[in-house]
PDB file of C-alpha atoms in Angstrom:
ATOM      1  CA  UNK G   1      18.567-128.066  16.639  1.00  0.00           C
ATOM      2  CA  UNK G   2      16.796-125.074  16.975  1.00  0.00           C
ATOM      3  CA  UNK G   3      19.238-123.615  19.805  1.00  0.00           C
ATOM      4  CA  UNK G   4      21.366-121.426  17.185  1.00  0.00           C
ATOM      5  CA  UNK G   5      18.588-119.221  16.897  1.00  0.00           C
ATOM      6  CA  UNK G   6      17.959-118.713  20.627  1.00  0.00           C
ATOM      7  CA  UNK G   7      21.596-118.748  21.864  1.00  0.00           C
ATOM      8  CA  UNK G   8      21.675-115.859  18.629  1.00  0.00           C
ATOM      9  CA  UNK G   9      18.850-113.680  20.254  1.00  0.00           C
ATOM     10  CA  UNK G  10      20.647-114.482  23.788  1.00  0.00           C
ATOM     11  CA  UNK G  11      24.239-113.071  21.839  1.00  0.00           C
ATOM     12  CA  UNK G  12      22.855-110.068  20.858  1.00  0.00           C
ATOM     13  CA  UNK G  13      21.204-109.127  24.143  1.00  0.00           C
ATOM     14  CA  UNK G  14      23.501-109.762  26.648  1.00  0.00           C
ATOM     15  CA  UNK G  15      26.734-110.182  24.491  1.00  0.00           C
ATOM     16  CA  UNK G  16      26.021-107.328  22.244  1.00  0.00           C
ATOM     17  CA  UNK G  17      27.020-109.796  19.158  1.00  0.00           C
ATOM     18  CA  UNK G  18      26.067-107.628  16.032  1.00  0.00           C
ATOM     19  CA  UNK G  19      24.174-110.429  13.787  1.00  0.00           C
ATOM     20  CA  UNK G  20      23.505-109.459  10.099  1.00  0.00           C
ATOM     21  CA  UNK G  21      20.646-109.994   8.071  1.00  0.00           C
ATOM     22  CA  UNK G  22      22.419-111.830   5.570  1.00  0.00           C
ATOM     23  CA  UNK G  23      23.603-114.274   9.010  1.00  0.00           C
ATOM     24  CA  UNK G  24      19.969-114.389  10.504  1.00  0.00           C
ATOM     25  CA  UNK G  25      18.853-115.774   6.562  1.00  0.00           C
ATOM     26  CA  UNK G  26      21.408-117.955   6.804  1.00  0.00           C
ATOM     27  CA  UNK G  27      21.003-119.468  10.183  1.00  0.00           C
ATOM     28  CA  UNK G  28      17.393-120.319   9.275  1.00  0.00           C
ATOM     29  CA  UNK G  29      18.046-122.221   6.175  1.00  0.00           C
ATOM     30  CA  UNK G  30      20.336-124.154   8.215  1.00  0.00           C
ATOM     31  CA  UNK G  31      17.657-125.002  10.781  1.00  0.00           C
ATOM     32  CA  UNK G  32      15.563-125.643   7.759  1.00  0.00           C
ATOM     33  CA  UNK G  33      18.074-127.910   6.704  1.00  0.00           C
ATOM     34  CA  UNK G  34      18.382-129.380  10.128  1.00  0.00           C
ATOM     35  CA  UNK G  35      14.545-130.297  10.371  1.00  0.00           C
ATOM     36  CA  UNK G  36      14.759-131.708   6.696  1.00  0.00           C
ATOM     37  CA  UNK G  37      17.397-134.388   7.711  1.00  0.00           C
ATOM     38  CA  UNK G  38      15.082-135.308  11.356  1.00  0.00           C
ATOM     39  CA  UNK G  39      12.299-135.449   9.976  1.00  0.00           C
ATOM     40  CA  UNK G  40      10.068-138.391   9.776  1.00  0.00           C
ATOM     41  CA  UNK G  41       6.595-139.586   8.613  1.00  0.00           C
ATOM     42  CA  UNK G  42       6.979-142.594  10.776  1.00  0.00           C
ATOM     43  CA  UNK G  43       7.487-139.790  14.129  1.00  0.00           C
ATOM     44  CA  UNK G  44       4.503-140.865  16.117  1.00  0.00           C
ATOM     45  CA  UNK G  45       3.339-137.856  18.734  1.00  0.00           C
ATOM     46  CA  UNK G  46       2.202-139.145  22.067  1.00  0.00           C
ATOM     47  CA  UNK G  47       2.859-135.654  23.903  1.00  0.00           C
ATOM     48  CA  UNK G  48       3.145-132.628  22.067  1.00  0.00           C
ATOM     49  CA  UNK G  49       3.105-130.247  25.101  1.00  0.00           C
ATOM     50  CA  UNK G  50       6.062-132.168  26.573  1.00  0.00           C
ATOM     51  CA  UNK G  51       8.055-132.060  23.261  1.00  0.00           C
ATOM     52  CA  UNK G  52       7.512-128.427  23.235  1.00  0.00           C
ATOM     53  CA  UNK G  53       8.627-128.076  26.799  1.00  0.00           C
ATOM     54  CA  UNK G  54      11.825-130.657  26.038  1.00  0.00           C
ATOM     55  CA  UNK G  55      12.527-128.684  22.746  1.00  0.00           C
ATOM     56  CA  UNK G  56      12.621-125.060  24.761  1.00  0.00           C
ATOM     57  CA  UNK G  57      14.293-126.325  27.801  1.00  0.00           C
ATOM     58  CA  UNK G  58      17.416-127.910  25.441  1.00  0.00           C
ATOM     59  CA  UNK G  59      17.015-124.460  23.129  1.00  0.00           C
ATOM     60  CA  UNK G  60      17.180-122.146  25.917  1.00  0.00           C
ATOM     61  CA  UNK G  61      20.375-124.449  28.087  1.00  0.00           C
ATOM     62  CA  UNK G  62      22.701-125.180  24.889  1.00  0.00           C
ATOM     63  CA  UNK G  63      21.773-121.361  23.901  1.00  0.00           C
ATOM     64  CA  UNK G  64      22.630-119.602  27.157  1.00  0.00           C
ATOM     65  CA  UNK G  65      25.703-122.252  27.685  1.00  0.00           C
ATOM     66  CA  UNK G  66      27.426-120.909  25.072  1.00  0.00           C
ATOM     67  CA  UNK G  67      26.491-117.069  25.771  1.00  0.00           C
ATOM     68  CA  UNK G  68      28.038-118.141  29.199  1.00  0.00           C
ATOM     69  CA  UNK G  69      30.961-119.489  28.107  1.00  0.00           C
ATOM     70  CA  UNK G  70      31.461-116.504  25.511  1.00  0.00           C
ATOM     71  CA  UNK G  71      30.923-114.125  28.486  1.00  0.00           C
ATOM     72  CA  UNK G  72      33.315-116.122  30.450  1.00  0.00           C
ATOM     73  CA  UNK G  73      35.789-116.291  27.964  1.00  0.00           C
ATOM     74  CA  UNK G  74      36.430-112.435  27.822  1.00  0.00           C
ATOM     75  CA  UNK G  75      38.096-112.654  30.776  1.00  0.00           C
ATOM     76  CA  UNK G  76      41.964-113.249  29.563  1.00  0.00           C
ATOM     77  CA  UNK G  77      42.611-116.085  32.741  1.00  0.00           C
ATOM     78  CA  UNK G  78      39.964-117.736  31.568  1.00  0.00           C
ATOM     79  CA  UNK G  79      40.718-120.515  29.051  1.00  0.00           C
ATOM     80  CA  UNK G  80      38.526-122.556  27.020  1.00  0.00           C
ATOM     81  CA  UNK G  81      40.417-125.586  27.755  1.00  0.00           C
ATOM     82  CA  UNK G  82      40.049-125.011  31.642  1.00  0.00           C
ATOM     83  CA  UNK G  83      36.367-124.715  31.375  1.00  0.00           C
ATOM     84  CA  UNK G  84      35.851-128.193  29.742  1.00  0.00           C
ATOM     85  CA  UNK G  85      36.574-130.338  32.673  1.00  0.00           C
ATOM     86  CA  UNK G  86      34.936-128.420  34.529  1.00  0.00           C
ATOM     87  CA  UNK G  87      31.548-128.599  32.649  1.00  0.00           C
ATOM     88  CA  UNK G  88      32.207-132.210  31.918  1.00  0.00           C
ATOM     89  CA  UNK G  89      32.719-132.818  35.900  1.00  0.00           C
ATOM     90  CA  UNK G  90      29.823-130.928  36.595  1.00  0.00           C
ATOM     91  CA  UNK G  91      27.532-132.515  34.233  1.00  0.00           C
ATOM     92  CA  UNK G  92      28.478-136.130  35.020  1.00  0.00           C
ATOM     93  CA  UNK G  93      28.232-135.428  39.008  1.00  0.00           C
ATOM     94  CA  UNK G  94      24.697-134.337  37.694  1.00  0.00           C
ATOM     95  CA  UNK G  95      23.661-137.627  35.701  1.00  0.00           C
ATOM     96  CA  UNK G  96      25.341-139.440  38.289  1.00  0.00           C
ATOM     97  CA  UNK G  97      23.843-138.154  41.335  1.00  0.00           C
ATOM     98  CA  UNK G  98      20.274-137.397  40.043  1.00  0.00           C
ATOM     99  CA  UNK G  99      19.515-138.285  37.015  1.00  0.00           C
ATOM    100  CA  UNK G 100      20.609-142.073  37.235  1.00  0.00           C
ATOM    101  CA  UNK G 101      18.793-142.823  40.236  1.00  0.00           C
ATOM    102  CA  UNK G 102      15.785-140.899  39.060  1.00  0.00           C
ATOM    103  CA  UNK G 103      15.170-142.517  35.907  1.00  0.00           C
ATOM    104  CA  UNK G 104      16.416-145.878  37.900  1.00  0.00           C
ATOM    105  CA  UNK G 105      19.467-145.888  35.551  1.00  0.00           C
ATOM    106  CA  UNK G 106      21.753-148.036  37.887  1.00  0.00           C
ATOM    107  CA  UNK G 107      20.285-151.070  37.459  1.00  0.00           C
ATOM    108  CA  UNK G 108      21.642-151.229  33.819  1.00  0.00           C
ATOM    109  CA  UNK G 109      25.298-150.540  35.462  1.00  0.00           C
ATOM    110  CA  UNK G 110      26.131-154.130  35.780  1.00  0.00           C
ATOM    111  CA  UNK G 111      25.388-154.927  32.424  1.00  0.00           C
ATOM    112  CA  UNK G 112      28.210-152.353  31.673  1.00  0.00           C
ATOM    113  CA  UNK G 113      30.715-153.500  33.607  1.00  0.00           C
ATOM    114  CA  UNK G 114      31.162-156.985  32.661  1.00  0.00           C
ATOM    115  CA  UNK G 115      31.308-156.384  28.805  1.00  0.00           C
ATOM    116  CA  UNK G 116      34.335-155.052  28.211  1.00  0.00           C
ATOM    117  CA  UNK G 117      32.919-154.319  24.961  1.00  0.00           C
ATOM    118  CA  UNK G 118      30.810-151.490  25.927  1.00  0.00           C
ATOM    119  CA  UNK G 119      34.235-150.234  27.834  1.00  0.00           C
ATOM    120  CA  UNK G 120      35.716-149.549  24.218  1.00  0.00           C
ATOM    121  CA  UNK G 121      32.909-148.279  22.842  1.00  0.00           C
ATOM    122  CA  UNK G 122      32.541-145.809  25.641  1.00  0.00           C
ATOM    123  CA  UNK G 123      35.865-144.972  25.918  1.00  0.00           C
ATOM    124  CA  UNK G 124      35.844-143.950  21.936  1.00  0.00           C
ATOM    125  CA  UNK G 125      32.375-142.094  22.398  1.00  0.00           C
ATOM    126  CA  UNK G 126      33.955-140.114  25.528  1.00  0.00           C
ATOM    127  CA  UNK G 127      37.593-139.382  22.884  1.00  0.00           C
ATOM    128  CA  UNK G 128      35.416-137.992  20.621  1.00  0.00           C
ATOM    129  CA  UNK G 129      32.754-136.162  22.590  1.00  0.00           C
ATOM    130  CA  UNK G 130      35.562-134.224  24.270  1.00  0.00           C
ATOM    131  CA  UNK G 131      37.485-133.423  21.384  1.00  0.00           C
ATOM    132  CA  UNK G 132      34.145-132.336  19.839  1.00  0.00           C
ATOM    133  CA  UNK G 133      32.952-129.873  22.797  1.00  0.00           C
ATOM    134  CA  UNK G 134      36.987-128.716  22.951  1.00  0.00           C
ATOM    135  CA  UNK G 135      37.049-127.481  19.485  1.00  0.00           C
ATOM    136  CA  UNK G 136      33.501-125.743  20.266  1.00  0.00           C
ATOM    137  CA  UNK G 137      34.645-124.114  22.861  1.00  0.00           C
ATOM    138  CA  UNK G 138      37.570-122.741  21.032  1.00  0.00           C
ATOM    139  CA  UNK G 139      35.285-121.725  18.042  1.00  0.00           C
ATOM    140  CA  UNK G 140      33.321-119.670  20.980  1.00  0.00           C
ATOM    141  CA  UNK G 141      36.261-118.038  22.074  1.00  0.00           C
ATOM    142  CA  UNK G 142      37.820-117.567  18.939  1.00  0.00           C
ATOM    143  CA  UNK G 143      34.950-116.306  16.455  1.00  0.00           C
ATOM    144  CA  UNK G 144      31.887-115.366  19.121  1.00  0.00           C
ATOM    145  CA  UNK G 145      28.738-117.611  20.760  1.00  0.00           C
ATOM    146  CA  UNK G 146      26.300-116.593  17.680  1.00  0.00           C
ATOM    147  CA  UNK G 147      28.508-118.187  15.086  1.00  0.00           C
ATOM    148  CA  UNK G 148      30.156-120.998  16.652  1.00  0.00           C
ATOM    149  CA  UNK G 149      25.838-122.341  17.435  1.00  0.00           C
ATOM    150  CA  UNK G 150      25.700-122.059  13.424  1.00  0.00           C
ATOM    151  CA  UNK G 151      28.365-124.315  13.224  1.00  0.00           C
ATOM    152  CA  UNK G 152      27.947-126.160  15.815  1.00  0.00           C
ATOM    153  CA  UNK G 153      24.364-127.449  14.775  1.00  0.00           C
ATOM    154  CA  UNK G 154      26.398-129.364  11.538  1.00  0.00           C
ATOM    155  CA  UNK G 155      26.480-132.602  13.397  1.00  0.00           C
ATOM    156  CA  UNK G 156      23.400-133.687  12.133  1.00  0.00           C
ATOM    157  CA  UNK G 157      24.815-133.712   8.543  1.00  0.00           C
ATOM    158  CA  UNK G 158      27.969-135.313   9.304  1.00  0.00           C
ATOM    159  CA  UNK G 159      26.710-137.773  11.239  1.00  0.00           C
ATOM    160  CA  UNK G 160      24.624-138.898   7.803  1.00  0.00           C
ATOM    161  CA  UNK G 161      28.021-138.592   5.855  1.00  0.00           C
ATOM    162  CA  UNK G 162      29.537-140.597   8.662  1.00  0.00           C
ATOM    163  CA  UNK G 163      26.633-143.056   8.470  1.00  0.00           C
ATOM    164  CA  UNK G 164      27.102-143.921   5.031  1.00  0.00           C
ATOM    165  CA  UNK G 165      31.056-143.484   4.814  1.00  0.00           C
ATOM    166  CA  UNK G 166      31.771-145.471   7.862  1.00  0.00           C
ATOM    167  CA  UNK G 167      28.960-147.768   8.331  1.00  0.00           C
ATOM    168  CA  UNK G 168      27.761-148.205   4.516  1.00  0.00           C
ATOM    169  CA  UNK G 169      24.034-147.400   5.349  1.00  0.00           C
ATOM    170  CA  UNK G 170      22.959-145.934   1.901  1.00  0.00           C
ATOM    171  CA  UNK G 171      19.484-146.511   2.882  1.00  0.00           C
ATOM    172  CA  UNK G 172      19.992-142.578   4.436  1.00  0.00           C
ATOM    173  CA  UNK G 173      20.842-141.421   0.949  1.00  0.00           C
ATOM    174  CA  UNK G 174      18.183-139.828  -1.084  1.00  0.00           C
ATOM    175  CA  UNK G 175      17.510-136.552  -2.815  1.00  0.00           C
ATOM    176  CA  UNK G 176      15.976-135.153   0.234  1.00  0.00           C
ATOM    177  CA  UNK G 177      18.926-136.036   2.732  1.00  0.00           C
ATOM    178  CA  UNK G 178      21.829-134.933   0.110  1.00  0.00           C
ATOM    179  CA  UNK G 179      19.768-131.367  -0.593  1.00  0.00           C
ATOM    180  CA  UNK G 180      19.408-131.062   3.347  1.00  0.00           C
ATOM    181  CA  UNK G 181      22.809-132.072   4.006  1.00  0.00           C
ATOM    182  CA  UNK G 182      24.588-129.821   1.641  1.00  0.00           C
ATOM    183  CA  UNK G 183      22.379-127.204   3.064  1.00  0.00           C
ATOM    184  CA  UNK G 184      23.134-127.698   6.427  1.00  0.00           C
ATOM    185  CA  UNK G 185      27.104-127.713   5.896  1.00  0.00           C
ATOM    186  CA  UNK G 186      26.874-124.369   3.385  1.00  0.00           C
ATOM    187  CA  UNK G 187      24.575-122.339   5.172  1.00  0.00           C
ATOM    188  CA  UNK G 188      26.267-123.056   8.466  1.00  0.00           C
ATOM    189  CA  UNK G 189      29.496-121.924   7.328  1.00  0.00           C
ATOM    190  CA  UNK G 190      27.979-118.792   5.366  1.00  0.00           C
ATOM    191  CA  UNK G 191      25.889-117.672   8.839  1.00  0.00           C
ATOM    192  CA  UNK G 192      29.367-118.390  10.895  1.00  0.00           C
ATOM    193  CA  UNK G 193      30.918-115.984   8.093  1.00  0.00           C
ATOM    194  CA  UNK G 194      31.721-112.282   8.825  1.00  0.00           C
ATOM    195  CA  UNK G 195      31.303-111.458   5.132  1.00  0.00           C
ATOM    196  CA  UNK G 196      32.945-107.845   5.857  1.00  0.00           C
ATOM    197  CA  UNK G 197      35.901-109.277   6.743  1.00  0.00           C
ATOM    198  CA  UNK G 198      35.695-111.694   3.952  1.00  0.00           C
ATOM    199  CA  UNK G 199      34.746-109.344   1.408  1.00  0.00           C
TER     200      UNK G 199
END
């Protein structure tokens, strides 16, 4: 969750994305927010060196991925709705080709197949996954890298609201989760906000 503020730092260097103070205060309170709903007391820490590693290798991919695809996106032939099958293709030649067979992935495959169960569930996962990465990529394009990250990082409090809205799981709901949640949702939209324009 922490990628917003790298992809930021990336957006300013090599995008030349002017990011406010007000923004930067805003951004971190949404992080804040972010670590408030993952947090747990029953997280038990086998490796911390390789959860640093894990947690900088995903900052510093979804961070420059989206300075990419800003930089790309200058370019007037270049449309945000071309570039999504094309990172989607590329991606699942990727788990398909190395990562399956590395983490011995394939021998779960047959399980898969036969339920035709898992072929809805998939199938509704894969609707909504693409429709979710298509309307970041037009937030890139349309309001910058830097503010569409601050946005983007929201799923983690609407997928508590969708928790307890679609599945009833009220267990999620407590002072700490609503505070973290409203936080996450109102920051995110004020450090996605050019309040000049606004104003």
């Amino acid at each position: 969750a922490i990628f917003p503020a790298v992809g930021s730092v990336l957006s300013w260097l090599f995008l030349k994305e002017r990011i406010s103070i007000q923004r930067w205060i805003f951004l971190c309170l949404t992080l804040m927010g972010v670590f408030g709903l993952s947090y747990s007391s029953q997280l038990d820490i086998h490796n911390l060196f390789m959860g640093i590693l894990g947690v900088l290798m995903c900052s510093l991919g979804w961070g420059s991925e989206a300075v990419i695809l800003a930089k790309s996106l200058q370019e007037e032939e270049v449309k945000d709705e071309y570039i999504l099958p094309i990172r989607q293709a590329s991606s699942a030649l990727f788990y398909g080709l190395i990562l399956l067979p590395g983490l011995k992935g394939y021998s779960l495959l047959s399980i898969v197949i036969i339920d035709l169960r898992v072929w809805g569930w998939i199938g509704l996962a894969s609707f909504f996954a693409s429709v979710s990465y298509l309307c970041y990529y037009r937030a890139i394009s349309i309001i910058g890298a830097a503010k569409a990250m601050a946005l983007n990082v929201s799923y983690s409090a609407w997928a508590l609201i969708f928790s307890v809205l679609l599945f009833q799981n009220t267990e999620l709901l407590n002072p700490v989760t609503i505070l973290c949640t409203l936080v996450v949702l109102i920051c995110g939209i004020l450090a996605a906000t050019d309040f000049e324009t606004l104003l």
